[in-house]
Coordinates of C-alpha atoms in Angstrom, one line a residue:
Chain K
M211 CA -22.9 3.0 12.7
K212 CA -19.7 4.5 11.6
L213 CA -18.2 1.0 12.1
L214 CA -21.0 -0.4 10.1
V215 CA -20.5 2.1 7.3
V216 CA -16.7 1.1 7.0
I217 CA -17.5 -2.6 7.2
V218 CA -20.0 -2.0 4.4
L219 CA -17.5 0.0 2.3
F220 CA -14.6 -2.5 2.9
G221 CA -17.0 -5.5 2.4
I222 CA -18.1 -4.5 -1.0
G223 CA -14.2 -3.5 -1.7
F224 CA -13.3 -7.1 -0.9
A225 CA -16.4 -8.6 -2.5
L226 CA -15.5 -6.8 -5.7
L227 CA -12.1 -7.6 -5.9
P228 CA -12.4 -10.6 -8.1
L229 CA -14.4 -8.7 -10.6
E230 CA -11.8 -6.1 -10.4
N231 CA -9.1 -8.5 -11.0
A232 CA -10.8 -10.2 -13.9
L233 CA -11.4 -6.7 -15.6
R234 CA -7.9 -5.8 -15.1
T235 CA -6.8 -9.2 -16.6
E236 CA -9.1 -8.7 -19.7
R237 CA -7.7 -5.2 -20.0
L238 CA -4.1 -6.7 -20.2
Q239 CA -5.0 -9.3 -22.5
M240 CA -6.7 -7.0 -24.8
K241 CA -3.8 -4.6 -24.4
Y242 CA -5.9 -1.7 -23.3
G243 CA -4.2 1.1 -21.6
G244 CA -0.6 2.6 -22.1
A245 CA 2.1 3.5 -19.7
H246 CA 1.4 4.3 -16.1
V247 CA 2.6 7.8 -14.6
T248 CA 6.1 6.9 -13.4
F249 CA 8.7 9.4 -12.3
Q250 CA 10.4 9.2 -15.6
L251 CA 7.3 9.8 -17.7
R252 CA 6.3 12.8 -15.4
E253 CA 9.8 14.3 -15.9
A254 CA 9.2 13.8 -19.8
I255 CA 5.9 15.3 -20.0
G256 CA 5.9 18.0 -17.3
Q257 CA 3.7 18.4 -14.4
N258 CA 0.6 19.8 -15.9
L259 CA 0.4 16.9 -18.4
A260 CA 1.1 14.3 -15.7
I261 CA -2.0 15.7 -13.8
A262 CA -3.8 15.5 -17.0
L263 CA -2.9 12.0 -17.2
L264 CA -3.8 11.2 -13.7
A265 CA -7.4 12.5 -14.7
G266 CA -7.6 9.8 -17.4
M267 CA -7.0 12.0 -20.4
R268 CA -4.2 9.8 -21.8
G269 CA -5.3 10.4 -25.4
I270 CA -5.5 14.1 -25.2
V271 CA -2.1 14.2 -23.6
A272 CA -0.7 12.0 -26.3
D273 CA -2.4 14.1 -28.9
F274 CA -1.1 17.4 -27.2
L275 CA 2.4 16.0 -27.4
W276 CA 2.2 15.0 -31.0
I277 CA 1.0 18.4 -32.1
Q278 CA 3.6 20.1 -30.0
G279 CA 6.1 17.6 -31.9
H280 CA 4.6 18.6 -35.2
G281 CA 5.5 22.3 -34.2
F282 CA 9.0 21.1 -33.4
W283 CA 9.4 19.6 -36.7
E284 CA 8.4 22.8 -38.4
K285 CA 11.2 24.6 -36.4
R286 CA 13.6 21.8 -37.3
E287 CA 14.2 20.8 -33.5
W288 CA 14.6 17.3 -34.2
L289 CA 15.5 16.2 -30.8
R290 CA 12.6 17.6 -29.1
Q291 CA 10.4 16.2 -31.7
Y292 CA 11.9 12.6 -31.3
R293 CA 11.3 12.9 -27.5
N294 CA 7.6 13.8 -28.0
I295 CA 7.1 11.1 -30.5
E296 CA 8.7 8.5 -27.8
V297 CA 6.3 9.8 -25.2
A298 CA 3.4 9.7 -27.5
V299 CA 3.8 6.0 -28.2
T300 CA 4.6 5.3 -24.7
L301 CA 1.2 6.8 -23.8
Q302 CA -0.7 5.2 -26.7
P303 CA 1.2 2.1 -27.8
Q304 CA -1.6 0.8 -29.7
S305 CA -2.0 3.9 -31.9
I306 CA -0.8 2.8 -35.6
M307 CA -0.8 6.3 -36.6
F308 CA 1.9 7.4 -34.0
W309 CA 4.1 4.5 -34.9
D310 CA 3.7 5.0 -38.5
L311 CA 4.3 8.7 -38.8
G312 CA 6.9 8.6 -35.9
Q313 CA 9.2 6.4 -38.0
W314 CA 8.6 8.5 -41.1
H315 CA 9.7 11.6 -39.2
M316 CA 12.8 9.5 -38.0
A317 CA 13.8 8.0 -41.3
W318 CA 12.7 10.7 -43.6
N319 CA 12.7 14.1 -41.9
I320 CA 15.0 13.8 -38.9
G321 CA 17.5 11.7 -41.0
Y322 CA 17.5 14.1 -43.8
G323 CA 17.8 17.0 -41.4
A324 CA 21.0 15.3 -39.6
F325 CA 22.4 14.5 -43.0
S326 CA 22.2 18.1 -44.2
D327 CA 23.4 19.5 -40.9
P328 CA 25.8 22.3 -41.6
K329 CA 27.6 21.1 -38.5
N330 CA 28.6 18.0 -40.0
R331 CA 32.4 18.1 -40.7
T332 CA 32.6 15.5 -43.4
K333 CA 30.2 13.7 -45.8
A334 CA 31.0 10.5 -44.0
E335 CA 29.8 11.9 -40.8
A336 CA 26.6 13.2 -42.5
I337 CA 26.0 9.8 -43.9
K338 CA 26.8 8.0 -40.6
R339 CA 24.2 10.3 -38.6
E340 CA 21.5 9.8 -41.3
R341 CA 22.0 6.0 -41.1
E342 CA 21.7 6.2 -37.3
W343 CA 18.3 7.7 -37.6
H344 CA 17.4 4.9 -40.1
E345 CA 18.3 2.5 -37.7
K346 CA 16.4 4.2 -34.9
A347 CA 13.3 4.3 -37.0
R348 CA 13.7 0.5 -37.7
Q349 CA 14.0 -0.1 -34.0
F350 CA 11.0 2.1 -33.6
I351 CA 8.8 0.1 -35.8
L352 CA 9.9 -3.2 -34.3
R353 CA 8.7 -1.9 -31.1
G354 CA 5.4 -1.0 -32.9
I355 CA 4.9 -4.4 -34.5
E356 CA 5.6 -6.0 -30.8
N357 CA 2.6 -3.8 -29.7
I358 CA 0.5 -4.3 -32.8
P359 CA 1.3 -7.6 -34.4
N360 CA -2.1 -8.3 -35.7
R361 CA -2.6 -5.5 -38.3
Y362 CA -0.8 -5.2 -41.8
E363 CA 0.3 -1.5 -41.4
L364 CA 3.4 -1.8 -39.4
Y365 CA 4.6 -4.5 -41.7
F366 CA 4.1 -2.6 -44.5
T367 CA 5.8 0.4 -43.0
M368 CA 8.9 -1.7 -42.2
G369 CA 8.8 -3.1 -45.6
W370 CA 8.7 0.4 -47.2
L371 CA 11.4 1.5 -44.7
Y372 CA 13.8 -1.3 -46.0
F373 CA 12.8 -0.6 -49.5
E374 CA 13.3 3.2 -49.6
K375 CA 15.9 3.9 -47.0
L376 CA 17.9 0.9 -45.5
S377 CA 18.5 -0.5 -49.2
K378 CA 20.8 2.5 -49.4
D379 CA 22.6 2.1 -46.3
C380 CA 25.5 0.1 -47.5
D381 CA 28.7 0.7 -48.9
D382 CA 27.7 -0.4 -52.5
P383 CA 24.0 0.4 -52.9
P384 CA 21.3 -0.8 -53.6
C385 CA 21.8 -3.5 -50.9
S386 CA 19.7 -6.5 -52.0
E387 CA 19.7 -7.9 -48.5
A388 CA 17.4 -4.8 -47.4
F389 CA 15.1 -5.7 -50.4
C390 CA 14.9 -9.1 -49.1
K391 CA 14.1 -8.2 -45.6
S392 CA 11.6 -5.7 -47.3
A393 CA 10.0 -8.6 -49.2
D394 CA 9.7 -10.6 -45.7
Y395 CA 7.8 -7.9 -44.2
L396 CA 5.7 -7.0 -47.4
A397 CA 4.8 -10.9 -47.5
M398 CA 3.4 -10.4 -44.0
A399 CA 1.5 -7.4 -44.7
T400 CA 0.1 -9.0 -48.0
S401 CA -1.2 -12.1 -46.0
Y402 CA -3.8 -9.7 -44.3
P403 CA -7.0 -9.5 -46.3
D404 CA -7.5 -5.8 -45.6
A405 CA -4.2 -4.8 -47.0
P406 CA -4.6 -2.3 -49.8
Q407 CA -4.1 -3.1 -53.4
F408 CA -0.5 -1.4 -53.7
V409 CA 1.0 -3.7 -50.9
P410 CA 1.1 -7.0 -52.9
R411 CA 2.5 -5.0 -56.0
L412 CA 5.3 -3.5 -53.9
Y413 CA 5.8 -7.1 -52.4
A414 CA 6.5 -8.4 -55.9
R415 CA 8.7 -5.3 -56.8
A416 CA 10.8 -6.0 -53.5
L417 CA 11.1 -9.8 -54.6
E418 CA 12.4 -8.7 -57.9
K419 CA 14.9 -6.2 -56.2
C420 CA 16.0 -8.9 -53.7
G421 CA 17.1 -10.9 -56.9
D422 CA 14.3 -13.6 -56.8
L423 CA 12.8 -12.6 -60.2
K424 CA 10.9 -16.3 -60.3
A425 CA 9.2 -15.5 -57.0
A426 CA 8.3 -12.0 -58.3
Y427 CA 6.8 -13.4 -61.4
E428 CA 4.8 -16.0 -59.3
E429 CA 3.4 -13.1 -57.3
W430 CA 2.5 -11.1 -60.2
K431 CA 0.7 -14.1 -61.6
R432 CA -0.9 -14.8 -58.4
L433 CA -2.5 -11.3 -58.5
W434 CA -3.5 -11.7 -62.1
R435 CA -5.2 -14.9 -61.3
L436 CA -7.6 -13.1 -58.7
D437 CA -11.2 -12.6 -59.8
H438 CA -11.2 -9.5 -62.0
S439 CA -14.8 -8.7 -61.3
T440 CA -14.7 -8.6 -57.7
T441 CA -11.0 -7.6 -56.8
E442 CA -9.9 -4.1 -57.2
Q443 CA -6.6 -4.0 -58.7
A444 CA -4.3 -2.0 -61.2
W445 CA -4.6 -4.8 -63.9
S446 CA -2.9 -2.9 -66.4
I447 CA 0.4 -2.5 -64.3
I448 CA 0.1 -6.2 -63.4
E449 CA -0.2 -7.2 -67.0
R450 CA 2.6 -5.0 -68.0
E451 CA 5.0 -6.4 -65.2
I452 CA 4.1 -10.1 -66.1
R453 CA 4.9 -9.5 -69.9
R454 CA 8.2 -7.8 -69.0
L455 CA 9.2 -10.6 -66.6
E456 CA 8.0 -13.3 -69.1
D457 CA 10.2 -11.7 -71.7
Y458 CA 13.2 -11.4 -69.1
L459 CA 12.8 -14.8 -67.8
Q460 CA 12.4 -16.3 -71.2
I461 CA 9.2 -18.2 -70.2
P462 CA 8.2 -20.7 -72.8
N463 CA 5.4 -19.5 -74.6
Q464 CA 2.9 -22.2 -73.8
Q465 CA 3.6 -21.5 -70.1
R466 CA 3.0 -17.8 -70.4
V467 CA 0.1 -15.8 -69.1
F468 CA 0.3 -13.8 -72.1
P469 CA 1.7 -15.9 -74.9
Q470 CA 3.2 -14.1 -77.8
P471 CA 1.2 -14.2 -80.9
T472 CA 2.7 -16.9 -83.4
P473 CA 4.0 -15.2 -86.6
Chain G
M228 CA -36.6 22.8 -3.0
T229 CA -39.9 24.4 -2.7
E230 CA -42.3 23.2 0.1
S231 CA -45.2 22.9 -2.4
A232 CA -43.1 20.4 -4.5
I233 CA -43.6 17.4 -2.2
A234 CA -47.2 16.2 -1.5
A235 CA -47.9 15.6 2.0
P236 CA -49.8 12.4 2.6
S237 CA -52.2 12.3 5.4
M238 CA -50.9 9.1 7.1
S239 CA -48.4 9.4 9.9
R240 CA -44.8 9.0 9.6
E241 CA -44.6 5.7 11.0
R242 CA -46.9 4.1 8.4
V243 CA -45.3 6.0 5.4
G244 CA -44.0 3.3 3.1
F245 CA -41.5 3.9 0.2
S246 CA -42.7 6.0 -2.6
A247 CA -41.1 6.2 -5.9
H248 CA -43.3 9.3 -6.6
R249 CA -41.9 11.3 -3.9
V250 CA -38.5 10.2 -4.9
S251 CA -39.1 11.3 -8.6
V252 CA -40.7 14.7 -7.4
I253 CA -37.5 15.4 -5.2
A254 CA -35.2 14.2 -8.3
V255 CA -37.0 16.5 -10.6
N256 CA -36.8 19.4 -8.2
T257 CA -33.2 18.9 -7.6
L258 CA -32.5 18.7 -11.3
T259 CA -34.2 22.1 -11.7
E260 CA -32.3 23.6 -9.0
A261 CA -29.1 22.3 -10.3
V262 CA -29.5 23.5 -14.0
R263 CA -30.1 27.0 -12.7
Q264 CA -26.7 27.0 -10.8
K265 CA -23.9 29.2 -12.3
V266 CA -21.3 26.5 -11.7
F267 CA -23.2 23.9 -13.6
I268 CA -23.8 26.3 -16.7
L269 CA -20.2 27.4 -16.4
F270 CA -19.0 23.7 -16.5
L271 CA -21.3 22.9 -19.4
L272 CA -20.2 25.8 -21.4
I273 CA -16.5 25.2 -21.0
G274 CA -17.3 21.6 -22.1
L275 CA -19.4 22.6 -25.1
V276 CA -16.7 25.3 -26.1
F277 CA -14.0 22.9 -26.0
I278 CA -16.0 20.4 -28.0
A279 CA -16.8 23.1 -30.7
L280 CA -13.1 24.2 -30.9
A281 CA -12.2 20.6 -31.9
V282 CA -13.7 21.2 -35.2
F283 CA -10.6 23.3 -36.0
F284 CA -8.3 20.4 -36.0
A285 CA -7.4 21.1 -39.7
Q286 CA -3.9 21.3 -40.3
F287 CA -3.4 17.5 -39.9
T288 CA -4.2 14.6 -42.3
F289 CA -7.6 13.0 -42.4
G290 CA -6.8 10.1 -39.9
E291 CA -5.1 12.3 -37.4
Q292 CA -8.0 14.9 -37.6
M293 CA -10.5 12.2 -36.6
K294 CA -8.3 10.7 -33.8
F295 CA -7.7 14.3 -32.3
I296 CA -11.3 15.4 -32.6
K297 CA -12.6 12.1 -31.0
D298 CA -9.8 12.2 -28.3
T299 CA -10.6 15.8 -27.4
C300 CA -14.3 15.5 -27.3
L301 CA -14.4 12.3 -25.3
G302 CA -11.8 13.5 -23.2
V303 CA -13.6 16.8 -22.3
I304 CA -17.1 14.8 -21.9
S305 CA -15.4 12.4 -19.3
V306 CA -13.7 15.5 -17.4
I307 CA -16.9 17.6 -17.4
T308 CA -19.2 14.9 -16.4
T309 CA -16.9 14.1 -13.6
L310 CA -16.5 17.7 -12.5
I311 CA -20.2 18.1 -12.7
A312 CA -20.9 14.9 -10.9
I313 CA -18.6 16.0 -7.9
V314 CA -19.6 19.8 -7.7
G315 CA -23.2 19.2 -8.7
T316 CA -23.7 16.5 -6.0
A317 CA -21.5 18.2 -3.4
Q318 CA -24.0 20.9 -2.8
L319 CA -27.0 19.1 -2.7
L320 CA -27.3 18.4 1.0
P321 CA -25.4 21.5 2.4
S322 CA -27.5 23.9 0.4
E323 CA -30.7 22.2 1.7
V324 CA -29.2 22.5 5.4
E325 CA -28.0 26.2 4.8
N326 CA -31.3 27.2 3.3
R327 CA -33.3 25.2 6.0
T328 CA -35.6 23.8 3.3
I329 CA -34.4 20.2 4.5
Y330 CA -36.6 20.8 7.9
T331 CA -39.5 21.6 5.9
I332 CA -39.2 18.6 3.6
L333 CA -38.4 16.1 6.3
A334 CA -41.2 17.5 8.6
K335 CA -43.4 16.0 5.8
P336 CA -43.9 12.2 5.6
V337 CA -40.9 11.8 3.6
R338 CA -38.4 9.4 4.5
R339 CA -34.8 10.3 4.7
F340 CA -33.8 7.6 2.4
E341 CA -36.3 9.0 -0.3
F342 CA -35.0 12.4 0.2
L343 CA -31.5 11.1 -0.3
L344 CA -32.4 8.9 -3.0
G345 CA -34.3 11.7 -4.8
K346 CA -31.2 14.0 -4.4
F347 CA -29.0 11.3 -6.0
C348 CA -31.4 10.6 -8.8
G349 CA -31.6 14.4 -9.4
S350 CA -27.8 14.5 -9.7
L351 CA -28.0 11.5 -12.2
L352 CA -30.5 13.4 -14.4
L353 CA -28.1 16.3 -14.3
L354 CA -25.3 14.2 -15.5
L355 CA -27.6 12.8 -18.2
L356 CA -28.7 16.1 -19.3
S357 CA -25.1 17.5 -19.5
M358 CA -23.8 14.4 -21.3
A359 CA -26.7 14.5 -23.7
A360 CA -25.9 18.3 -24.4
M361 CA -22.3 17.5 -25.1
C362 CA -22.9 14.4 -27.1
I363 CA -25.3 16.4 -29.4
L364 CA -22.6 19.0 -30.0
F365 CA -19.9 16.1 -30.5
A366 CA -22.1 14.6 -33.2
A367 CA -22.6 18.1 -34.6
V368 CA -18.8 18.4 -34.9
L369 CA -18.2 15.2 -36.3
W370 CA -20.9 15.8 -38.9
I371 CA -19.5 19.3 -39.8
K372 CA -15.9 17.6 -40.2
E373 CA -17.3 14.9 -42.2
Q374 CA -19.0 17.3 -44.7
G375 CA -16.0 19.5 -44.9
M376 CA -13.7 16.6 -45.5
I377 CA -16.0 15.1 -48.2
R378 CA -16.4 18.3 -49.9
E379 CA -12.5 18.9 -49.9
L380 CA -12.1 15.5 -51.3
S381 CA -14.6 15.9 -54.1
Q382 CA -13.2 18.9 -55.3
S383 CA -9.7 17.6 -55.2
Y384 CA -10.7 14.8 -57.7
V385 CA -12.5 16.8 -60.0
G386 CA -11.5 16.1 -63.8
E387 CA -9.6 13.1 -62.7
S388 CA -9.8 9.5 -64.3
P389 CA -12.8 7.2 -63.5
A390 CA -10.3 5.1 -61.4
A391 CA -9.4 8.0 -59.3
H392 CA -13.2 8.7 -58.6
V393 CA -13.4 5.0 -57.4
E394 CA -10.5 5.7 -55.0
A395 CA -12.1 9.0 -53.8
Q396 CA -15.6 7.2 -53.3
K397 CA -13.6 4.6 -51.1
Q398 CA -12.0 7.5 -49.1
I399 CA -15.5 9.1 -48.6
E400 CA -16.6 5.8 -47.3
Q401 CA -13.8 5.6 -45.0
I402 CA -14.6 9.0 -43.6
Q403 CA -18.2 8.1 -43.1
T404 CA -17.3 4.9 -41.4
E405 CA -14.9 6.8 -39.1
V406 CA -17.7 9.3 -38.2
L407 CA -20.5 6.8 -37.8
D408 CA -18.6 4.8 -35.2
V409 CA -21.1 3.1 -32.9
E410 CA -18.3 2.0 -30.8
L411 CA -18.1 5.6 -29.4
V412 CA -21.5 4.8 -27.4
K413 CA -19.7 2.3 -25.2
A414 CA -17.0 4.9 -24.3
L415 CA -20.0 7.3 -23.4
V416 CA -21.7 4.4 -21.2
A417 CA -18.5 3.7 -19.6
D418 CA -18.0 7.5 -18.6
L419 CA -21.6 7.8 -17.5
A420 CA -21.1 4.8 -15.1
K421 CA -18.1 6.4 -13.9
A422 CA -19.7 9.9 -13.3
T423 CA -22.6 8.0 -11.4
L424 CA -19.9 6.2 -9.1
I425 CA -18.0 9.4 -8.4
A426 CA -21.4 11.2 -7.7
S427 CA -22.3 8.5 -5.2
V428 CA -18.9 9.1 -3.4
T429 CA -19.6 12.8 -3.1
L430 CA -23.1 12.1 -1.9
L431 CA -21.5 9.8 0.9
V432 CA -19.0 12.6 1.8
S433 CA -21.8 15.2 1.9
T434 CA -24.0 13.2 4.3
F435 CA -21.4 13.6 7.2
S436 CA -19.6 17.0 6.0
T437 CA -21.2 20.5 5.9
S438 CA -18.2 22.2 4.2
L439 CA -18.6 22.5 0.5
V440 CA -14.8 22.6 -0.1
F441 CA -14.4 19.4 1.8
N442 CA -17.3 17.8 -0.2
V443 CA -15.4 18.7 -3.3
V444 CA -12.0 18.0 -2.4
V445 CA -12.3 14.7 -0.9
P446 CA -14.1 12.9 -3.9
F447 CA -11.5 14.4 -6.3
M448 CA -9.0 12.9 -4.1
V449 CA -10.9 9.6 -4.0
Y450 CA -11.0 10.0 -8.0
V451 CA -7.2 10.3 -8.3
V452 CA -6.4 7.6 -5.9
G453 CA -9.0 5.4 -7.9
M454 CA -7.2 6.2 -11.2
L455 CA -4.1 5.2 -9.6
R456 CA -5.4 1.8 -8.3
G457 CA -4.6 0.0 -11.4
T458 CA -0.9 1.0 -11.2
A459 CA -0.7 0.2 -7.6
A460 CA -2.3 -3.3 -8.0
E461 CA 0.4 -3.9 -10.8
M462 CA 3.5 -2.7 -8.5
W463 CA 2.5 -3.7 -5.1
G464 CA -0.2 -6.3 -5.7
A465 CA 1.9 -8.7 -3.5
H466 CA 1.5 -6.5 -0.5
R467 CA -1.9 -7.7 0.7
L468 CA -2.4 -5.3 3.4
F469 CA -1.8 -2.3 1.3
M470 CA -4.1 -3.7 -1.2
A471 CA -6.8 -4.3 1.3
V472 CA -6.8 -0.7 2.4
L473 CA -6.9 0.4 -1.2
A474 CA -9.9 -2.0 -1.8
V475 CA -12.2 0.6 -0.3
F476 CA -11.4 3.0 -3.2
P477 CA -13.2 2.3 -6.7
D478 CA -10.9 1.6 -9.6
F479 CA -11.7 4.4 -11.9
G480 CA -9.0 3.3 -14.2
L481 CA -11.3 0.4 -15.3
F482 CA -13.6 2.8 -17.0
S483 CA -11.2 4.4 -19.3
I484 CA -11.8 2.7 -22.4
A485 CA -12.5 5.7 -24.7
D486 CA -8.7 5.6 -25.9
E487 CA -9.0 2.1 -27.1
I488 CA -12.3 2.7 -28.9
N489 CA -10.7 5.6 -30.7
L490 CA -7.7 3.6 -31.6
G491 CA -10.0 1.3 -33.5
K492 CA -10.2 -1.4 -31.2
V493 CA -13.5 -3.2 -30.7
V494 CA -14.4 -3.4 -27.0
P495 CA -16.8 -6.1 -26.4
W496 CA -20.2 -5.4 -25.1
G497 CA -19.4 -8.1 -22.4
H498 CA -16.6 -6.0 -21.2
I499 CA -18.8 -3.0 -21.1
G500 CA -21.3 -5.0 -19.1
Q501 CA -18.9 -5.9 -16.5
I502 CA -17.9 -2.3 -16.2
V503 CA -21.4 -1.1 -15.8
T504 CA -21.9 -4.0 -13.2
Y505 CA -18.9 -3.0 -11.3
G506 CA -19.9 0.8 -11.3
V507 CA -23.5 0.0 -10.4
A508 CA -22.5 -2.4 -7.6
R509 CA -20.1 0.1 -6.0
T510 CA -22.5 2.9 -6.7
L511 CA -25.4 1.0 -4.8
V512 CA -23.4 0.0 -1.8
I513 CA -22.0 3.7 -1.4
V514 CA -25.6 5.1 -1.6
V515 CA -26.7 2.5 1.1
A516 CA -23.6 3.7 3.2
A517 CA -24.7 7.5 2.8
H518 CA -28.1 6.4 3.8
L519 CA -26.7 4.7 7.0
V520 CA -24.8 8.0 7.8
F521 CA -27.7 10.3 6.8
S522 CA -30.3 8.3 8.7
R523 CA -28.5 8.8 12.0
R524 CA -27.4 12.4 11.3
E525 CA -28.5 15.2 13.5
I526 CA -29.9 17.9 11.4

């Protein structure tokens, strides 16, 4: 009888292997799950959290580390916070929030913390350290985009990082190449129908700062031509920008969206 | 189990057919006994307290709060149902043997299979009951949080321009969408299937062991091994003998979809259906195996 029980248990185990494998493949295709418990991960999160991870509480462990990282931020313990951010995205690589806020902490908070560190011997060292964190944030979002390539959020985040931070990281700021890169990422974000209304507006601004005023003008015009009754936009801002660029680019009156009144 | 709970038909043991009624009577009695147990009440209380505490995730932004609340509540529901499944089922048979009530029941025209199935169904009712209690509180926590956030948001937009009010209305709608997320049901269904499976494993162990500690520890270890099966398949999938040995353990990692649902992913019902099918198939076979052991066991 014992043998029969063992045969039954193994038999169903084998019989269900194709279903198990199909489910695993489906999970892989749909990018379910995060990192597995490895020695390195166990070292990083500690024994207690590793046990929680084994019990299937990946979300709670990631949240706990995030909250702990928040505490480190308040205490200005940047490196500890950075480690927690990295582990949180390792556990939940599909969380847009962790990638988005993680890069913000790196580029804005930790970057500034490194810049204003009294241990910096020279201003050059302070700038160098701040730029290193900006670069870390850039690399970080790139990994985020690899994990979540089909949403607008991280493209926008990257565009914003280039627009706000990396555009100042050159010898003679503002660096127009950074704005061009920003425009590339914002163009990607704009192509998603669920992108909020400020995303295409920022895209147009990035194009202008990149030096491509014509493209910026075209983007403002594209926005203006959207159906005003069904699309929510800041129409007054768009009108103002179109008028400004039409004057600046000296667009002929008959080609203008807002022709000047003939005297 | 009380003797009077089981109606004794007048026919002889040999002629007794399977009776769903007897199974249901045993199941209801098992549930009644189980809910009176301190360990069940303790686990359930711990779960409810944890879920209620989730409402205090207040120091973060709106998106974070909802994610943390849902992660915590779903995680607690998963862990507590697993613990109740193990501990609740582990003592079903040993307590009957220890209290000698099993002799009275099996002396009646009650098949051993009916007895076992009744016990298992009682355990499932216990899981359903505890899960329902935790889900109700979870819904209440979400509702309280939703109302608080909407109130806070409305106050912050008082006296603002009409455009700002439109923006506020959008945010309110987003909060309501986050709260009324029907996708959460899928996570709960998968959790229930997982708990049912671990309960069947516990039932099987308890059919050949009389030690309560053994009955609790072994299913827990099976659970941990099952959680690591996905990793093992990825890392040592080429080692066929090793994987063949592991095939006896259910892959509990396949039931973990709460994280994905919480991150805004849409998990297809087809995938849930496959998970449930897998869980039910495993459960049925393990219950049959438990019957095979229990039917030959000397009591």
